[in-house]
PDB file of C-alpha atoms in Angstrom:
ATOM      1  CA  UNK F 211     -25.489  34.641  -6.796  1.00  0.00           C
ATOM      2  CA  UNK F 212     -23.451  34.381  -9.630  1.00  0.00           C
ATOM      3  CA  UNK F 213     -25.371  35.762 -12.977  1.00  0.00           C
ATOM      4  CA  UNK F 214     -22.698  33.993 -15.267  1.00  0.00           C
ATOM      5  CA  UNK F 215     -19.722  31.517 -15.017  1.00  0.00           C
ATOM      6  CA  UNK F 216     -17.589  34.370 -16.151  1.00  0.00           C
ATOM      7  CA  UNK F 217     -18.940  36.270 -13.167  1.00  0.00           C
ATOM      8  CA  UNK F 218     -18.151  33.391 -10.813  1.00  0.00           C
ATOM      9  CA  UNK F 219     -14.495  33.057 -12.214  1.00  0.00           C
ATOM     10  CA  UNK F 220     -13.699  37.248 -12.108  1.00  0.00           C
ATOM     11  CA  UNK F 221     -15.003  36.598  -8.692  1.00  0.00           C
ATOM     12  CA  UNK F 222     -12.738  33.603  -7.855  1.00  0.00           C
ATOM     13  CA  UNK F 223      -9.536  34.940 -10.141  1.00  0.00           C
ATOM     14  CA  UNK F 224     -10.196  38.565  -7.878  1.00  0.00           C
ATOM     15  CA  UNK F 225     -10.401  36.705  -4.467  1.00  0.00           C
ATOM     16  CA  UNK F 226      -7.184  34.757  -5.261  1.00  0.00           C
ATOM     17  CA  UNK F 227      -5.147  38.481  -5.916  1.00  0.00           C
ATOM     18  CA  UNK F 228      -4.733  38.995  -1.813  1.00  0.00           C
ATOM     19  CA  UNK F 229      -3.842  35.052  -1.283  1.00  0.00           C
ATOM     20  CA  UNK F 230      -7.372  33.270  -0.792  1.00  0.00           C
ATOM     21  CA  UNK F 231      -6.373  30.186  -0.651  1.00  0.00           C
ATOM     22  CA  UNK F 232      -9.280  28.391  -1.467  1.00  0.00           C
ATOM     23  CA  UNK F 233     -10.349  30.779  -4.642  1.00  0.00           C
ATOM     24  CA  UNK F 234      -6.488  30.460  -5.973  1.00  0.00           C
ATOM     25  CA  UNK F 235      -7.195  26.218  -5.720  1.00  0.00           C
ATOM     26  CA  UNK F 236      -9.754  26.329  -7.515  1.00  0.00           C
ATOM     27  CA  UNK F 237      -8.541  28.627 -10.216  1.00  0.00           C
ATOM     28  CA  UNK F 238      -5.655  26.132 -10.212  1.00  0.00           C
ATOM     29  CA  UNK F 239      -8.411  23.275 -10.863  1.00  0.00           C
ATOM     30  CA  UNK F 240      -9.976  24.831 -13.461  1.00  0.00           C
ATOM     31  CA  UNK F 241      -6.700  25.189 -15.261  1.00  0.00           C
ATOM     32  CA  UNK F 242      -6.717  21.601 -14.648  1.00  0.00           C
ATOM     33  CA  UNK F 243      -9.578  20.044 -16.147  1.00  0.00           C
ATOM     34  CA  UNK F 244     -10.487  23.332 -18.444  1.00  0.00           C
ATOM     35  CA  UNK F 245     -13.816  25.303 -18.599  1.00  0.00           C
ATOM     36  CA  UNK F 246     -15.214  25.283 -21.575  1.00  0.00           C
ATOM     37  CA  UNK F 247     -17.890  28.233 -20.709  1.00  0.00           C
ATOM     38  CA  UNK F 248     -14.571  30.242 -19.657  1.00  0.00           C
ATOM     39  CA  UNK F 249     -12.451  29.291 -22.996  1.00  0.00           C
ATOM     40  CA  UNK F 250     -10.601  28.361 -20.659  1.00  0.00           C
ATOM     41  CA  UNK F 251      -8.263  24.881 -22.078  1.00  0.00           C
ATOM     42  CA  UNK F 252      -6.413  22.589 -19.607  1.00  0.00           C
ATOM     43  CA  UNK F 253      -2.988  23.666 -19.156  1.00  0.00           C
ATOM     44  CA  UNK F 254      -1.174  21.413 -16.680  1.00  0.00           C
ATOM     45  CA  UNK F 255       1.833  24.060 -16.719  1.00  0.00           C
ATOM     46  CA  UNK F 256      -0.624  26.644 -15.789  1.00  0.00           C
ATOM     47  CA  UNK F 257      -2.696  24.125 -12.797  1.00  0.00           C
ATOM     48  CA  UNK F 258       0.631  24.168 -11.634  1.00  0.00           C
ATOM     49  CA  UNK F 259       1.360  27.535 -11.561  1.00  0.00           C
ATOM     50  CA  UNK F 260      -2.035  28.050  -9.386  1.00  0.00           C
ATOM     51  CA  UNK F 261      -1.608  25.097  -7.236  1.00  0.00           C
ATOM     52  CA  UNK F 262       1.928  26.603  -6.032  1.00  0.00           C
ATOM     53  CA  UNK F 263       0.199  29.512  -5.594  1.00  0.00           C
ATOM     54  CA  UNK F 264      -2.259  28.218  -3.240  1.00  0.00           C
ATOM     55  CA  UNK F 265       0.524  26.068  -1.462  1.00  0.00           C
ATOM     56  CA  UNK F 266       2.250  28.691  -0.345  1.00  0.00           C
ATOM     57  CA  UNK F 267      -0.768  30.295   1.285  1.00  0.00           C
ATOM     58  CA  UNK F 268      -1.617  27.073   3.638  1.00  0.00           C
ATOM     59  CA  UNK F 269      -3.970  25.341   1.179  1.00  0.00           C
ATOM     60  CA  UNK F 270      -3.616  21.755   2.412  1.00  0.00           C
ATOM     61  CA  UNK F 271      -5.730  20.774  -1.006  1.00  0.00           C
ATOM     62  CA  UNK F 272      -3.348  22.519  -2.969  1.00  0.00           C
ATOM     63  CA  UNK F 273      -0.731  20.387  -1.093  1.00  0.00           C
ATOM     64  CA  UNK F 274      -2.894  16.932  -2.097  1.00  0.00           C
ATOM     65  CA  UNK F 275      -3.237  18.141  -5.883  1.00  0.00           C
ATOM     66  CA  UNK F 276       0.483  18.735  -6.192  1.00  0.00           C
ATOM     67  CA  UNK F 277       1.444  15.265  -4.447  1.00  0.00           C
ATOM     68  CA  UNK F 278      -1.483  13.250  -6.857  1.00  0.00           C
ATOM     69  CA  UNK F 279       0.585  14.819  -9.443  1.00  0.00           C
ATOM     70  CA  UNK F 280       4.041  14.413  -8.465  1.00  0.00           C
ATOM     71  CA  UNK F 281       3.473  10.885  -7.864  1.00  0.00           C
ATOM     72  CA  UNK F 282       1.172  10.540 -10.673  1.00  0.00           C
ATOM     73  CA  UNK F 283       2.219  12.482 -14.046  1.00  0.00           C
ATOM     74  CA  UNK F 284       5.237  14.292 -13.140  1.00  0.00           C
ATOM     75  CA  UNK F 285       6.840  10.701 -11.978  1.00  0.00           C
ATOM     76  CA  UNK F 286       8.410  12.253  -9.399  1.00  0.00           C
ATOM     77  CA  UNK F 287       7.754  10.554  -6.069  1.00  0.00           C
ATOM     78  CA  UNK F 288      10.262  12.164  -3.197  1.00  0.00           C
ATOM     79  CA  UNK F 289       8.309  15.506  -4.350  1.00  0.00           C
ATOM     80  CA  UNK F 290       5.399  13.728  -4.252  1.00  0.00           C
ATOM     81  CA  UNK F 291       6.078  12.564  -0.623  1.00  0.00           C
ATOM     82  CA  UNK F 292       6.954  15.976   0.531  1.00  0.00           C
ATOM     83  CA  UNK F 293       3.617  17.215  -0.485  1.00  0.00           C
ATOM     84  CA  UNK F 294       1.840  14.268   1.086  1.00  0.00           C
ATOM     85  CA  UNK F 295       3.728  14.407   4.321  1.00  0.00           C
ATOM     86  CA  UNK F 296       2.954  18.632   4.422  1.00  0.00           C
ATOM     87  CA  UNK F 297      -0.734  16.743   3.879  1.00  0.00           C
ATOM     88  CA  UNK F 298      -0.697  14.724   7.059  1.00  0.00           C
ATOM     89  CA  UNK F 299       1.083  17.515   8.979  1.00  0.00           C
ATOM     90  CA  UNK F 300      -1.891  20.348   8.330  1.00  0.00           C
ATOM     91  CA  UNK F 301      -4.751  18.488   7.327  1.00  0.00           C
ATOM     92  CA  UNK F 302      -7.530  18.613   9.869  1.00  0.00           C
ATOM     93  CA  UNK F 303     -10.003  16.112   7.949  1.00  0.00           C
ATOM     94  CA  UNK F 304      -9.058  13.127   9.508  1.00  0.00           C
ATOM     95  CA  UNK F 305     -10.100  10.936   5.898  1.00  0.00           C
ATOM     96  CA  UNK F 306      -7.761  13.035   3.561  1.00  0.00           C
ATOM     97  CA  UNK F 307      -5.005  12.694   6.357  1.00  0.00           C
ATOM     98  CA  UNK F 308      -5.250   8.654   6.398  1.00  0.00           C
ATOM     99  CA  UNK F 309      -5.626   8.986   2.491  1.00  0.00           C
ATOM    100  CA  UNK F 310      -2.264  10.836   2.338  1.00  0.00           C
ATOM    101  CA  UNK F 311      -0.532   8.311   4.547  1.00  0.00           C
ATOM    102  CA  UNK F 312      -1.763   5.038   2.635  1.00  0.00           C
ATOM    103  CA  UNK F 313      -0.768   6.788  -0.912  1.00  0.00           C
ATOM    104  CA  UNK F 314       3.076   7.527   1.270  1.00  0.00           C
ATOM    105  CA  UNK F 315       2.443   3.440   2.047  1.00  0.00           C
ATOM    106  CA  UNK F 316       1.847   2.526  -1.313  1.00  0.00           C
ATOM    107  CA  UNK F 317       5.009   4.857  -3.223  1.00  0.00           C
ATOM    108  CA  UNK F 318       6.984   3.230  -0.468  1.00  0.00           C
ATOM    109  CA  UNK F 319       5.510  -0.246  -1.366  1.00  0.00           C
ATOM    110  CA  UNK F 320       6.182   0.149  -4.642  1.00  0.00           C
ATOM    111  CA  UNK F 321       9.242   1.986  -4.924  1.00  0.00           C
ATOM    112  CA  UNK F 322      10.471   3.800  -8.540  1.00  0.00           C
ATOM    113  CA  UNK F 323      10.300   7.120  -9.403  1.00  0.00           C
ATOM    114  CA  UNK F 324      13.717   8.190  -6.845  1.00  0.00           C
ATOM    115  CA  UNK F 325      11.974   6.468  -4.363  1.00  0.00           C
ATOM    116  CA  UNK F 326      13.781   2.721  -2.486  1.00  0.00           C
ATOM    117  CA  UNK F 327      11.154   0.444  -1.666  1.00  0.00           C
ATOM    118  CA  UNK F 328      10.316  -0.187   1.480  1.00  0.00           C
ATOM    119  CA  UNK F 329       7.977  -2.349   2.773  1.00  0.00           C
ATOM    120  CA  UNK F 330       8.839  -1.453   6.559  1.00  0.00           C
ATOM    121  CA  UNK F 331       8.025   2.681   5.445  1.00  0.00           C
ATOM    122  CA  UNK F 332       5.215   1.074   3.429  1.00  0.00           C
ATOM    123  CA  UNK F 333       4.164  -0.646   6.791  1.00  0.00           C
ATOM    124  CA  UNK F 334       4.213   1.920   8.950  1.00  0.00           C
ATOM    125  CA  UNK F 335       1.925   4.665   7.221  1.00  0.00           C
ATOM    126  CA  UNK F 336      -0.220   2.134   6.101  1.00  0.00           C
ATOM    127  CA  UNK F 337      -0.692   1.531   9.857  1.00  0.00           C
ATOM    128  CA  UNK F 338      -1.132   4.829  10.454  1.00  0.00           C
ATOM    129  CA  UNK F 339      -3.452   5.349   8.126  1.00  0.00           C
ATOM    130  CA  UNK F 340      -5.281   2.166   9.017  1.00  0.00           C
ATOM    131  CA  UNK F 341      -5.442   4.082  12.618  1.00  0.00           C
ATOM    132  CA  UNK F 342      -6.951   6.758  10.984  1.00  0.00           C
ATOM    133  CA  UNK F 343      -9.827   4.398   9.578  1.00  0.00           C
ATOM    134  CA  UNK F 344      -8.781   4.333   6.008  1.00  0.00           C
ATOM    135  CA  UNK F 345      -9.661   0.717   4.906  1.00  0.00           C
ATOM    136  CA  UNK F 346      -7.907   0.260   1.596  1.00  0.00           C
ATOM    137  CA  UNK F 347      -4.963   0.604   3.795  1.00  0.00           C
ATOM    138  CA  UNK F 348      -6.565  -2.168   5.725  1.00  0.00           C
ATOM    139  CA  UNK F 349      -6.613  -4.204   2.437  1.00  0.00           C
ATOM    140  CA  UNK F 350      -3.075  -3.260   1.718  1.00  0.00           C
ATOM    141  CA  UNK F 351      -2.192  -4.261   5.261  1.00  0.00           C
ATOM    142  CA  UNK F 352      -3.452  -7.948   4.668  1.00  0.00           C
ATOM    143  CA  UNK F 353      -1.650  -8.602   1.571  1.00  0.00           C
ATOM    144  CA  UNK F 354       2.436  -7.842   3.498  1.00  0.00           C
ATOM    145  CA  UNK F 355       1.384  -9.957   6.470  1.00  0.00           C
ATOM    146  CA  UNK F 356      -0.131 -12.798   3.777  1.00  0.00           C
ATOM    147  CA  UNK F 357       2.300 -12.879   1.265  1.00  0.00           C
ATOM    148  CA  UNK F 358       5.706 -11.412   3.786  1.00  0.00           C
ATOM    149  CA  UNK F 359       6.423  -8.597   2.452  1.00  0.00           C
ATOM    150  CA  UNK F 360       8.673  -6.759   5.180  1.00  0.00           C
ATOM    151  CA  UNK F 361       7.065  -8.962   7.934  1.00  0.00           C
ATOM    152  CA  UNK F 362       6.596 -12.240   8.948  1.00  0.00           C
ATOM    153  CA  UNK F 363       3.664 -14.456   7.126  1.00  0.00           C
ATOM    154  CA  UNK F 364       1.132 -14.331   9.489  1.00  0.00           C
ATOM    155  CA  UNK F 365      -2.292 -15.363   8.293  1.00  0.00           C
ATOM    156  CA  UNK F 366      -4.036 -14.850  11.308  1.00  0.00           C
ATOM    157  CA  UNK F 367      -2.793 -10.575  10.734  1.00  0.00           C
ATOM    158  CA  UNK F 368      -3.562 -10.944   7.400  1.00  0.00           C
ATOM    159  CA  UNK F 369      -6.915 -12.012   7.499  1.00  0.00           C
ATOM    160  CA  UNK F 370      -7.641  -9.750  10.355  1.00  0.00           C
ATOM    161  CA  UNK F 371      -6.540  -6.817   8.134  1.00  0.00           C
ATOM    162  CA  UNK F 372      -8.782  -8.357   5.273  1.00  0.00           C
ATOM    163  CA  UNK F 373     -11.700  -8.288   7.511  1.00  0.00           C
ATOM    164  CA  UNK F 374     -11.634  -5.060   8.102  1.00  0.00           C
ATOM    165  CA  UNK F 375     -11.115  -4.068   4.264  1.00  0.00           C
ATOM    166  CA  UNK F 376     -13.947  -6.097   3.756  1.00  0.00           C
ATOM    167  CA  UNK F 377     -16.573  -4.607   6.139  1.00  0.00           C
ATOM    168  CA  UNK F 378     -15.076  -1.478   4.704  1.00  0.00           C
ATOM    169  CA  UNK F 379     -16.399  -2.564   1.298  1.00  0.00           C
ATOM    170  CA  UNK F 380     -12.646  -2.039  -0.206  1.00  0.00           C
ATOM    171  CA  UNK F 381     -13.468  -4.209  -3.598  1.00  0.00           C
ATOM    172  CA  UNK F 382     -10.208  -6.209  -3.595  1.00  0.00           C
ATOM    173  CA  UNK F 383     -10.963  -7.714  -0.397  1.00  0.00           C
ATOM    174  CA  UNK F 384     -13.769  -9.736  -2.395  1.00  0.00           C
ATOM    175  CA  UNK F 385     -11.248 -11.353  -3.657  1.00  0.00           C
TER     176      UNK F 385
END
């Protein structure tokens, strides 16, 4: 037991010296959101810093942090699919693996960013993810076989796919 958070961050900051992987993430993600127990203020520069850190010593949640943010606030989506793709490659949990591949659907569904859209690339992880049991990807699924994007219309898909989102309580399948 830890007798402060100061004592549980020395501990974490000292683990990640010899490349713990897990102790330099969540360094990273406290650089991230910011401790204020720790005076510790976010510091995206710094978050990144960590998260490379912990990249290059295996940590597949390191690898999910840095593709969120490619994708998300560094607007950089072919960095953001590398990291996702490394993702799917070493992930064991099968859930964060068919997350990775629907967000890889979705850049690729919506293009920008250096990325071509694509709704057949967009297709094709969001089957695999579907695969995988990843329902918004289900949801996601239904709307290119209702509306033809990259496929045929076909209703009968679509529906199927929006079935599935729905029993999967994916909200926009309400809808």
């Amino acid at each position: 037991k830890y007798n402060s958070p100061q004592e549980w961050f020395d501990h974490l900051y000292f683990a990640s010296k010899p490349g713990n992987s897990k102790a330099t993430f969540w360094v990273a993600m406290l650089y991230g959101i910011g401790e204020k127990s720790l005076n510790i203020l976010a510091d995206y520069d710094e978050h990144k810093r960590w998260l490379l850190k912990a990249a290059d010593n295996g940590s597949t949640d390191a690898y999910w942090e840095l593709a969120r943010n490619a994708s998300t606030k560094d607007k950089n989506n072919i960095e953001a699919i590398k990291w996702f793709k490394l993702v799917v490659d070493n992930e064991e949990n099968e859930y964060m693996k068919a997350d990775a591949l629907c967000w890889l659907g979705e850049i690729y569904e919506e293009g920008g960013n250096g990325v071509e859209k694509s709704y057949m690339e967009a297709l094709k992880y969001y089957q695999l993810s579907s695969d995988l049991g990843n329902n918004v990807s289900n949801l996601f699924l239904g709307e290119l076989y209702y509306y033809g994007r990259g496929v045929e219309v076909d209703y009968d898909k679509a529906f199927k796919f929006f079935e599935l989102a729905y029993q999967g309580t994916v909200w926009g399948a309400f809808e």
